[in-house]
Amino acid sequence: MSTVPFPQLQAFLTVARHQSFSSAASELRVSKSAVSQAVRQLEEQLRVVLLTRTTRSVALTDAGRRLVEEAGPGLRQLQAALTTASAQPGEAVGRLRLSTPGMAMPFVIAPVLPSFRERHPRVEVEVVVEDRFVDIVAEGYDAGVRLTEAIERDMVQVRLTGAFRFVVVGAPSYLERHGTPQKPGDLLHHDCITYRSQTNGTIYAWELERGRKNWRVPVRGGVITNDGQAMLSLAEAGTGLTYAFEPMVQEQLRTGRLKVVLEAYAPSVPGFFLYFPSRAQRSGPLRLFVEAARELAIKSV
């Protein structure tokens, strides 16, 4: 190949990130047919199929996945460098794309983002809220926010919060009707509002601990959801017990709308961390966001 097909590569990476030709066309501000043609030209030049297309979905082939992993970070750095070249001295410009779970938004992103945007108004920040595990490199993110146990060990990690607990909670009305569980096994006889993982589709088993002993209780109940806020609302209504990130239920606990049960078995986790591949530190917007996030961590200690 005599020349690098940058427009075609950009079109392909955008389709791969959105898994949609229409969404890619909208972002690139061109027609859907232009995006499709660009991807087809790239496949012809490389002599491989990069995307599997049906009338309803788009998926990467193995060759396409390798190209995303290898070329994606380099192209983003090139685009950032071209944008930075047009900036005034000392001015930060560019784009930052973050993946975060819903429960981290009010405690991590919401406190950092306003001051970050005020300092760096020419940095565009896209925050994608999703509770599934995300391959941030393959899916075109600069960084992600997760609990440390969900982060691959080759990633750079920056602490954002202190440790916190996960707790089992229920409304007084539910506990009056069904009694209060005294040990982990009792949960098997209660109506539990359960969570279906967006990553693998399984129902989450509640994790409990006491000393060195750990339990994973395969709870069941009449309601399954993939939304943490829905679980809390249903628990407040007395529908059943639920498993919650403790900072999210502080107000409900303070007012008595929910009560903690099995508190002696509540597990602690190290907290939320911002994570990214080591090579991503060359990104100016990410470096500045890390600085702002570290300030938040210091203030919250």
Tab-separated table of N, CA, C and O in Angstrom, residues 123-207:
chain	number	residue	atom	x	y	z
A	123	VAL	N	-11.774	21.566	25.426
A	123	VAL	CA	-11.700	20.103	25.470
A	123	VAL	C	-13.127	19.565	25.520
A	123	VAL	O	-13.877	19.842	26.454
A	124	GLU	N	-13.499	18.820	24.492
A	124	GLU	CA	-14.830	18.209	24.443
A	124	GLU	C	-14.782	16.878	25.181
A	124	GLU	O	-13.923	16.029	24.915
A	125	VAL	N	-15.695	16.678	26.127
A	125	VAL	CA	-15.722	15.458	26.934
A	125	VAL	C	-16.990	14.672	26.630
A	125	VAL	O	-18.098	15.205	26.731
A	126	GLU	N	-16.813	13.426	26.239
A	126	GLU	CA	-17.947	12.513	26.051
A	126	GLU	C	-17.908	11.474	27.159
A	126	GLU	O	-16.915	10.768	27.325
A	127	VAL	N	-18.981	11.395	27.934
A	127	VAL	CA	-19.081	10.413	29.016
A	127	VAL	C	-20.148	9.392	28.638
A	127	VAL	O	-21.316	9.746	28.474
A	128	VAL	N	-19.749	8.149	28.477
A	128	VAL	CA	-20.683	7.075	28.131
A	128	VAL	C	-20.951	6.271	29.399
A	128	VAL	O	-20.028	5.690	29.979
A	129	VAL	N	-22.204	6.279	29.841
A	129	VAL	CA	-22.584	5.592	31.081
A	129	VAL	C	-23.100	4.199	30.733
A	129	VAL	O	-24.100	4.051	30.023
A	130	GLU	N	-22.400	3.189	31.207
A	130	GLU	CA	-22.787	1.796	30.936
A	130	GLU	C	-22.197	0.913	32.016
A	130	GLU	O	-21.071	1.121	32.464
A	131	ASP	N	-22.974	-0.081	32.449
A	131	ASP	CA	-22.549	-0.922	33.555
A	131	ASP	C	-21.850	-2.205	33.125
A	131	ASP	O	-21.395	-2.970	33.965
A	132	ARG	N	-21.757	-2.441	31.827
A	132	ARG	CA	-21.031	-3.633	31.370
A	132	ARG	C	-19.524	-3.383	31.432
A	132	ARG	O	-19.064	-2.242	31.460
A	133	PHE	N	-18.734	-4.460	31.449
A	133	PHE	CA	-17.281	-4.328	31.369
A	133	PHE	C	-16.911	-3.917	29.949
A	133	PHE	O	-17.430	-4.469	28.980
A	134	VAL	N	-16.019	-2.945	29.830
A	134	VAL	CA	-15.698	-2.354	28.538
A	134	VAL	C	-14.218	-2.517	28.239
A	134	VAL	O	-13.371	-2.291	29.115
A	135	ASP	N	-13.889	-2.923	27.011
A	135	ASP	CA	-12.497	-2.908	26.538
A	135	ASP	C	-12.243	-1.502	26.021
A	135	ASP	O	-12.599	-1.170	24.892
A	136	ILE	N	-11.646	-0.650	26.858
A	136	ILE	CA	-11.549	0.767	26.486
A	136	ILE	C	-10.653	0.992	25.274
A	136	ILE	O	-10.843	1.946	24.530
A	137	VAL	N	-9.661	0.121	25.055
A	137	VAL	CA	-8.784	0.284	23.896
A	137	VAL	C	-9.531	-0.076	22.617
A	137	VAL	O	-9.574	0.708	21.662
A	138	ALA	N	-10.167	-1.240	22.603
A	138	ALA	CA	-10.853	-1.698	21.399
A	138	ALA	C	-12.055	-0.820	21.058
A	138	ALA	O	-12.400	-0.668	19.884
A	139	GLU	N	-12.685	-0.214	22.069
A	139	GLU	CA	-13.914	0.541	21.825
A	139	GLU	C	-13.687	2.048	21.749
A	139	GLU	O	-14.638	2.827	21.739
A	140	GLY	N	-12.426	2.459	21.699
A	140	GLY	CA	-12.129	3.850	21.409
A	140	GLY	C	-12.265	4.817	22.559
A	140	GLY	O	-12.486	6.011	22.338
A	141	TYR	N	-12.117	4.338	23.795
A	141	TYR	CA	-12.160	5.238	24.951
A	141	TYR	C	-10.747	5.670	25.331
A	141	TYR	O	-9.784	4.920	25.156
A	142	ASP	N	-10.644	6.868	25.887
A	142	ASP	CA	-9.354	7.318	26.422
A	142	ASP	C	-9.119	6.748	27.815
A	142	ASP	O	-7.980	6.471	28.200
A	143	ALA	N	-10.182	6.605	28.590
A	143	ALA	CA	-10.058	6.110	29.960
A	143	ALA	C	-11.410	5.604	30.422
A	143	ALA	O	-12.447	5.842	29.794
A	144	GLY	N	-11.404	4.902	31.554
A	144	GLY	CA	-12.635	4.403	32.136
A	144	GLY	C	-12.608	4.568	33.645
A	144	GLY	O	-11.556	4.837	34.235
A	145	VAL	N	-13.764	4.398	34.258
A	145	VAL	CA	-13.891	4.403	35.718
A	145	VAL	C	-14.508	3.078	36.124
A	145	VAL	O	-15.550	2.695	35.591
A	146	ARG	N	-13.878	2.365	37.043
A	146	ARG	CA	-14.406	1.090	37.518
A	146	ARG	C	-13.859	0.807	38.920
A	146	ARG	O	-12.929	1.465	39.387
A	147	LEU	N	-14.434	-0.215	39.557
A	147	LEU	CA	-13.841	-0.758	40.766
A	147	LEU	C	-12.548	-1.452	40.381
A	147	LEU	O	-12.432	-2.022	39.288
A	148	THR	N	-11.576	-1.436	41.265
A	148	THR	CA	-10.242	-1.908	40.898
A	148	THR	C	-10.212	-3.373	40.475
A	148	THR	O	-9.445	-3.758	39.598
A	149	GLU	N	-11.098	-4.208	41.059
A	149	GLU	CA	-11.070	-5.630	40.698
A	149	GLU	C	-11.555	-5.883	39.279
A	149	GLU	O	-11.339	-6.961	38.733
A	150	ALA	N	-12.213	-4.892	38.669
A	150	ALA	CA	-12.699	-5.039	37.301
A	150	ALA	C	-11.725	-4.479	36.275
A	150	ALA	O	-12.022	-4.473	35.087
A	151	ILE	N	-10.553	-4.028	36.719
A	151	ILE	CA	-9.592	-3.383	35.826
A	151	ILE	C	-8.446	-4.341	35.509
A	151	ILE	O	-7.898	-4.984	36.402
A	152	GLU	N	-8.092	-4.430	34.234
A	152	GLU	CA	-6.978	-5.284	33.833
A	152	GLU	C	-5.679	-4.772	34.444
A	152	GLU	O	-5.456	-3.560	34.561
A	153	ARG	N	-4.813	-5.696	34.824
A	153	ARG	CA	-3.628	-5.343	35.611
A	153	ARG	C	-2.586	-4.553	34.834
A	153	ARG	O	-1.701	-3.939	35.429
A	154	ASP	N	-2.671	-4.530	33.490
A	154	ASP	CA	-1.685	-3.765	32.722
A	154	ASP	C	-2.093	-2.315	32.532
A	154	ASP	O	-1.416	-1.556	31.834
A	155	MET	N	-3.190	-1.907	33.167
A	155	MET	CA	-3.666	-0.534	33.058
A	155	MET	C	-3.072	0.343	34.166
A	155	MET	O	-2.824	-0.125	35.277
A	156	VAL	N	-2.876	1.613	33.850
A	156	VAL	CA	-2.524	2.602	34.866
A	156	VAL	C	-3.793	2.918	35.649
A	156	VAL	O	-4.858	3.112	35.059
A	157	GLN	N	-3.704	2.965	36.992
A	157	GLN	CA	-4.876	3.234	37.818
A	157	GLN	C	-4.643	4.466	38.688
A	157	GLN	O	-3.583	4.625	39.288
A	158	VAL	N	-5.649	5.338	38.759
A	158	VAL	CA	-5.596	6.531	39.593
A	158	VAL	C	-6.789	6.478	40.545
A	158	VAL	O	-7.937	6.445	40.102
A	159	ARG	N	-6.523	6.483	41.849
A	159	ARG	CA	-7.606	6.400	42.827
A	159	ARG	C	-8.476	7.654	42.763
A	159	ARG	O	-7.976	8.775	42.727
A	160	LEU	N	-9.809	7.443	42.792
A	160	LEU	CA	-10.754	8.554	42.762
A	160	LEU	C	-11.541	8.697	44.063
A	160	LEU	O	-11.997	9.787	44.390
A	161	THR	N	-11.753	7.586	44.766
A	161	THR	CA	-12.520	7.627	46.014
A	161	THR	C	-11.847	6.739	47.050
A	161	THR	O	-10.977	5.927	46.722
A	162	GLY	N	-12.280	6.887	48.285
A	162	GLY	CA	-11.853	5.968	49.325
A	162	GLY	C	-12.637	4.669	49.234
A	162	GLY	O	-13.484	4.488	48.352
A	163	ALA	N	-12.370	3.772	50.163
A	163	ALA	CA	-13.085	2.498	50.210
A	163	ALA	C	-14.538	2.737	50.621
A	163	ALA	O	-14.860	3.733	51.266
A	164	PHE	N	-15.411	1.830	50.225
A	164	PHE	CA	-16.807	1.898	50.649
A	164	PHE	C	-17.369	0.485	50.698
A	164	PHE	O	-16.702	-0.480	50.315
A	165	ARG	N	-18.612	0.372	51.190
A	165	ARG	CA	-19.226	-0.939	51.355
A	165	ARG	C	-20.383	-1.131	50.374
A	165	ARG	O	-20.965	-0.182	49.866
A	166	PHE	N	-20.708	-2.394	50.140
A	166	PHE	CA	-21.961	-2.768	49.518
A	166	PHE	C	-22.834	-3.365	50.626
A	166	PHE	O	-22.346	-4.140	51.462
A	167	VAL	N	-24.101	-2.983	50.639
A	167	VAL	CA	-24.980	-3.396	51.735
A	167	VAL	C	-26.283	-3.975	51.191
A	167	VAL	O	-26.736	-3.630	50.097
A	168	VAL	N	-26.883	-4.870	51.977
A	168	VAL	CA	-28.217	-5.386	51.686
A	168	VAL	C	-29.209	-4.495	52.431
A	168	VAL	O	-29.053	-4.254	53.633
A	169	VAL	N	-30.200	-3.982	51.703
A	169	VAL	CA	-31.152	-3.051	52.310
A	169	VAL	C	-32.583	-3.465	51.987
A	169	VAL	O	-32.850	-4.132	50.988
A	170	GLY	N	-33.488	-3.040	52.863
A	170	GLY	CA	-34.903	-3.289	52.641
A	170	GLY	C	-35.730	-2.227	53.332
A	170	GLY	O	-35.267	-1.555	54.266
A	171	ALA	N	-36.956	-2.046	52.899
A	171	ALA	CA	-37.864	-1.077	53.505
A	171	ALA	C	-38.426	-1.656	54.800
A	171	ALA	O	-38.608	-2.870	54.931
A	172	PRO	N	-38.720	-0.786	55.791
A	172	PRO	CA	-39.350	-1.275	57.030
A	172	PRO	C	-40.610	-2.087	56.763
A	172	PRO	O	-40.860	-3.096	57.441
A	173	SER	N	-41.399	-1.681	55.763
A	173	SER	CA	-42.647	-2.411	55.473
A	173	SER	C	-42.353	-3.843	55.030
A	173	SER	O	-43.073	-4.777	55.403
A	174	TYR	N	-41.293	-4.023	54.230
A	174	TYR	CA	-40.937	-5.380	53.797
A	174	TYR	C	-40.471	-6.210	54.990
A	174	TYR	O	-40.879	-7.371	55.157
A	175	LEU	N	-39.622	-5.629	55.822
A	175	LEU	CA	-39.062	-6.363	56.963
A	175	LEU	C	-40.157	-6.729	57.960
A	175	LEU	O	-40.095	-7.802	58.590
A	176	GLU	N	-41.163	-5.881	58.122
A	176	GLU	CA	-42.275	-6.205	59.026
A	176	GLU	C	-43.054	-7.414	58.517
A	176	GLU	O	-43.502	-8.256	59.296
A	177	ARG	N	-43.198	-7.506	57.200
A	177	ARG	CA	-43.981	-8.609	56.625
A	177	ARG	C	-43.201	-9.913	56.559
A	177	ARG	O	-43.765	-10.994	56.738
A	178	HIS	N	-41.897	-9.817	56.267
A	178	HIS	CA	-41.135	-11.033	55.959
A	178	HIS	C	-40.019	-11.342	56.960
A	178	HIS	O	-39.374	-12.390	56.842
A	179	GLY	N	-39.780	-10.454	57.920
A	179	GLY	CA	-38.718	-10.699	58.885
A	179	GLY	C	-37.364	-10.231	58.367
A	179	GLY	O	-37.216	-9.864	57.191
A	180	THR	N	-36.380	-10.239	59.265
A	180	THR	CA	-35.043	-9.742	58.940
A	180	THR	C	-34.064	-10.904	58.834
A	180	THR	O	-33.951	-11.699	59.783
A	181	PRO	N	-33.362	-11.051	57.711
A	181	PRO	CA	-32.369	-12.133	57.598
A	181	PRO	C	-31.244	-11.943	58.611
A	181	PRO	O	-30.798	-10.822	58.851
A	182	GLN	N	-30.790	-13.048	59.187
A	182	GLN	CA	-29.743	-12.995	60.202
A	182	GLN	C	-28.401	-13.516	59.697
A	182	GLN	O	-27.359	-13.202	60.276
A	183	LYS	N	-28.413	-14.304	58.647
A	183	LYS	CA	-27.188	-14.853	58.072
A	183	LYS	C	-27.343	-14.935	56.566
A	183	LYS	O	-28.471	-14.916	56.053
A	184	PRO	N	-26.214	-15.013	55.810
A	184	PRO	CA	-26.307	-14.985	54.346
A	184	PRO	C	-27.284	-15.994	53.758
A	184	PRO	O	-28.035	-15.664	52.824
A	185	GLY	N	-27.316	-17.204	54.277
A	185	GLY	CA	-28.195	-18.223	53.726
A	185	GLY	C	-29.667	-17.883	53.820
A	185	GLY	O	-30.486	-18.380	53.026
A	186	ASP	N	-30.030	-17.002	54.770
A	186	ASP	CA	-31.436	-16.615	54.908
A	186	ASP	C	-31.948	-15.880	53.669
A	186	ASP	O	-33.153	-15.853	53.413
A	187	LEU	N	-31.052	-15.271	52.929
A	187	LEU	CA	-31.469	-14.516	51.736
A	187	LEU	C	-32.145	-15.414	50.712
A	187	LEU	O	-32.946	-14.946	49.889
A	188	LEU	N	-31.844	-16.708	50.734
A	188	LEU	CA	-32.446	-17.640	49.785
A	188	LEU	C	-33.944	-17.795	50.019
A	188	LEU	O	-34.668	-18.298	49.141
A	189	HIS	N	-34.413	-17.360	51.181
A	189	HIS	CA	-35.837	-17.473	51.506
A	189	HIS	C	-36.535	-16.113	51.445
A	189	HIS	O	-37.679	-15.988	51.894
A	190	HIS	N	-35.859	-15.112	50.888
A	190	HIS	CA	-36.432	-13.774	50.774
A	190	HIS	C	-36.652	-13.400	49.317
A	190	HIS	O	-36.013	-13.954	48.405
A	191	ASP	N	-37.561	-12.441	49.127
A	191	ASP	CA	-37.811	-11.898	47.794
A	191	ASP	C	-36.749	-10.834	47.535
A	191	ASP	O	-36.781	-9.757	48.140
A	192	CYS	N	-35.795	-11.119	46.651
A	192	CYS	CA	-34.674	-10.219	46.386
A	192	CYS	C	-34.812	-9.602	44.997
A	192	CYS	O	-35.112	-10.309	44.023
A	193	ILE	N	-34.614	-8.300	44.932
A	193	ILE	CA	-34.648	-7.590	43.650
A	193	ILE	C	-33.272	-7.780	43.017
A	193	ILE	O	-32.265	-7.286	43.539
A	194	THR	N	-33.201	-8.485	41.914
A	194	THR	CA	-31.919	-8.932	41.382
A	194	THR	C	-31.498	-8.125	40.154
A	194	THR	O	-32.296	-7.466	39.503
A	195	TYR	N	-30.207	-8.233	39.871
A	195	TYR	CA	-29.573	-7.449	38.801
A	195	TYR	C	-29.036	-8.384	37.731
A	195	TYR	O	-28.290	-9.330	38.041
A	196	ARG	N	-29.404	-8.117	36.469
A	196	ARG	CA	-28.861	-8.915	35.370
A	196	ARG	C	-27.688	-8.169	34.741
A	196	ARG	O	-27.814	-7.021	34.328
A	197	SER	N	-26.549	-8.825	34.668
A	197	SER	CA	-25.329	-8.209	34.140
A	197	SER	C	-25.479	-7.838	32.680
A	197	SER	O	-25.945	-8.643	31.861
A	198	GLN	N	-25.062	-6.620	32.328
A	198	GLN	CA	-25.050	-6.203	30.935
A	198	GLN	C	-23.843	-6.767	30.193
A	198	GLN	O	-23.761	-6.670	28.976
A	199	THR	N	-22.897	-7.350	30.927
A	199	THR	CA	-21.707	-7.918	30.304
A	199	THR	C	-21.949	-9.334	29.801
A	199	THR	O	-21.649	-9.663	28.652
A	200	ASN	N	-22.506	-10.183	30.675
A	200	ASN	CA	-22.666	-11.587	30.281
A	200	ASN	C	-24.094	-12.106	30.413
A	200	ASN	O	-24.350	-13.286	30.157
A	201	GLY	N	-25.021	-11.261	30.837
A	201	GLY	CA	-26.419	-11.668	30.894
A	201	GLY	C	-26.804	-12.519	32.082
A	201	GLY	O	-27.956	-12.950	32.190
A	202	THR	N	-25.877	-12.764	33.008
A	202	THR	CA	-26.196	-13.587	34.173
A	202	THR	C	-26.768	-12.727	35.300
A	202	THR	O	-26.573	-11.509	35.338
A	203	ILE	N	-27.471	-13.383	36.231
A	203	ILE	CA	-28.003	-12.679	37.402
A	203	ILE	C	-26.913	-12.642	38.469
A	203	ILE	O	-26.302	-13.665	38.796
A	204	TYR	N	-26.665	-11.463	38.988
A	204	TYR	CA	-25.559	-11.249	39.921
A	204	TYR	C	-25.834	-11.938	41.253
A	204	TYR	O	-26.913	-11.779	41.843
A	205	ALA	N	-24.867	-12.698	41.736
A	205	ALA	CA	-24.930	-13.320	43.059
A	205	ALA	C	-24.369	-12.340	44.082
A	205	ALA	O	-23.267	-11.820	43.910
A	206	TRP	N	-25.126	-12.057	45.133
A	206	TRP	CA	-24.711	-11.062	46.114
A	206	TRP	C	-23.479	-11.549	46.880
A	206	TRP	O	-23.458	-12.672	47.394
A	207	GLU	N	-22.486	-10.683	46.949
A	207	GLU	CA	-21.234	-11.015	47.618
A	207	GLU	C	-21.234	-10.465	49.038
A	207	GLU	O	-21.461	-9.274	49.254
